[in-house]
Amino acid sequence: MAQIRIENLRKEFGKFTAVQSSTFTIEDGEFFMLLGPSGCGKTTTLRMMAGLELPTSGEIYIDGEEVGQKPASQRDIAFVFQMFALYPHMNVGKNISYPLLSQGMPKAQVKQKVGEIAEVLGITDILNKPVGGLSGGDRQRVALGRAIVRDPKAFFMDEPLGALDAEFREHMSEELRALHDRMNATTVYVTHDQLEAIQMGDKIVVMNHGVVEQFGVPQDIYDWPATKFVAQFIGSPPMNFLDFEGTIGTGATKVQLGDVSFNVPEVREGTRGALTFGIRPEHVCLDDSAAYRGRVTATEYLGTTQIVTLDTANGAIKARLSSSDSVKVGDQTGLHFDPRTITLFNATTGQALKSAANAEVLADG
Amino acid sequence: MSFSVTEPTNGTKWFAGILVAAYAVITLIPLIWIIATGFKSPVDSIAYPPVIVFEPTLEGYVNLFTDRTRATPDMLEAAGPPQTWYDEIARERGTVISGPSRYGERFLNSVIIGFGSTALCMILGTAAAYAFSRFRVPLKDDLLFFILSTRMMPPIAVAIPIFLMFRNLGLNDTHLGMILLYTAVNLSLSVWLLKGFIDEIPMEYEEAALIDGYTRFQAFYKVVLPQAATGIASTAIFCLIFAWNEYAFAVLLTSGEAQTAPPFIPNIIGVNGKDWPAVAAGATIFLVPVMVFTVLLRKHLLRGITFGAVRK
Ligand SMILES: Nc1ncnc2c1ncn2[C@@H]1O[C@H](COP(=O)(O)OP(=O)(O)O)[C@@H](O)[C@H]1O
Ligand SMILES: [Mg+2]
């Protein structure tokens, strides 16, 4: 097992830059998520790490060794493809044993190893079946079997659950996570599903347009997004943005939205101009006595909670409230924001302003 | 009464069945005619109206494979009783067998040249198609168009330059020359067909093999080739049929050493007057290899390329 370090990794396809300059580190044994919208360069990044694509510049270290220009076959990693890519002309057992045959392992040992893996994955009964007729879940297991049979330094998975039915995804994601915890193998997992990333990952890199927006543990990324993009991409519904013009001095603990003033975590670097006030829906409370006013325009019932949309002087805002609160469309009410959870953004650059609350998170991101 | 979109009605099935049967009969008549003529006597073979029921004889086949000389009765007497069944057939016509004919050699030439050029064409074609399909080749589209354009005129249009070229290179009437020629003619179509088949095979299979620790060539050999088998088989059949049946170049460029069967078969008539049964026997035997080849590869022709192991 191994630590993987990416430094200033860049990939251009002709004039198009798919990956700008990524830097992040995957620690030994981590379940690491590469998260971002479709087309942001996740697959390209993973393929460079695997050796299926050569970087334009930058370095990739696996276990301290620079492997950027090494062929895939010499990197000792395993890859689970988005569409599984099981060899169609071989049966399940042959598919799983194929990586071992390339190492010249004796037949008896191969057989034993494949048997063990099949046991772990619960596919012993289909070892002799052709891969053509398998269900999505079984294909997935065979693909995993082919990956783990070799005890590689790391596993790379490109949206491994993307081809599965929704109901099966959750089950499979639990299985995957359990498998990882059991083997403690460094795993890099690509997904565009923020929920999947937050649920499964030890650590997350959020990418957009080939740029690493933020890198850290799920909770830090959720609570203290480094950019407006991350704030919006992660969380459902996403973070609320209230746009305003103003000046914030370094050391300020209040901001002025219209004629109402809000307490915020102490600002570490002041700025002026177009700004955005960010607050997650669950940190918005309705409080009739509050000075900041809103009018309810929609409610959405979600079982134990409800999402209430309100119109304010600075734009629409969503609040996650208990379903027992009675709220009606058309209600006029006051809004209260939990001051410890507020993030301010420079609306022009999209970057979060450093504050006493997020400084630590942004420093290592 | 219910209608189904996918299940044909009984009437439709009957209609389709009759159409297929009629088509089969029409295409099979010449074939059956040739095979039957091979077993007729010379008289039956040119009888009018044609005889459908006749007494089969192997005379045509004997004449095909032997050279004979006309013999006077005392010469026949002197030669003693016939040694073999084919001797006997020749004696009945007042001839003695003077030796084997050239048909065997010509047939062998056809086999060497037909299968040789097909094999070469498949090796070169698969390699080129793989490269065009997978690698960044400079001027790829122009090159592919150029390759296809070589097929746009009838090959025989360049017969004279090829004849002169072959003469200067000493390739006239050689196996190598004919193999190279048929390979050159077939290669453009092969590259295009095979590229289509290889394009269909997802890259992930090779990449999976690369990651599993195989080299690029091993990935090609062990993963791509088995999946391209269907395409290779059907392309090979096209190539073989062309090379096997080719007549014009064979007449022009071969006369002895490397002569193939097609230009030889008509000669059989010239030698012995109107020996249609021998011609028909030659044609029948000539049909067999392509038929066997096609039947052997039938499985590949009918089989789908992937079994859906990659979900699209
Ligand atoms: N081989 C390639 N040639 C040209 N452009 C490519 C190639 N591979 C990927 N791209 C482009 O790079 C961008 C990132 O692709 P990808 O890494 O697959 O995104 P993701 O996996 O995040 O959806 C996309 O805009 C895609 O069109
Ligand atoms: Mg992708």
Tab-separated table of C-alpha atoms and ligand atoms in Angstrom, chain A residues 37-44 82 158-159 190 192, ligand 2:
chain	number	residue	atom	x	y	z
A	37	PRO	CA	-19.025	17.967	-12.362
A	38	SER	CA	-18.847	16.063	-15.625
A	39	GLY	CA	-15.994	17.186	-17.866
A	40	CYS	CA	-13.922	18.796	-15.095
A	41	GLY	CA	-10.941	16.521	-15.602
A	42	LYS	CA	-11.444	13.821	-12.982
A	43	THR	CA	-11.016	10.900	-15.354
A	44	THR	CA	-8.030	12.560	-16.997
A	82	GLN	CA	-16.581	3.060	-15.405
A	158	ASP	CA	-13.675	5.689	-12.198
A	159	GLU	CA	-17.342	6.174	-11.256
A	190	VAL	CA	-13.868	9.317	-9.025
A	192	HIS	CA	-19.644	13.428	-9.784
C	2	MG	MG	-15.167	10.749	-16.263
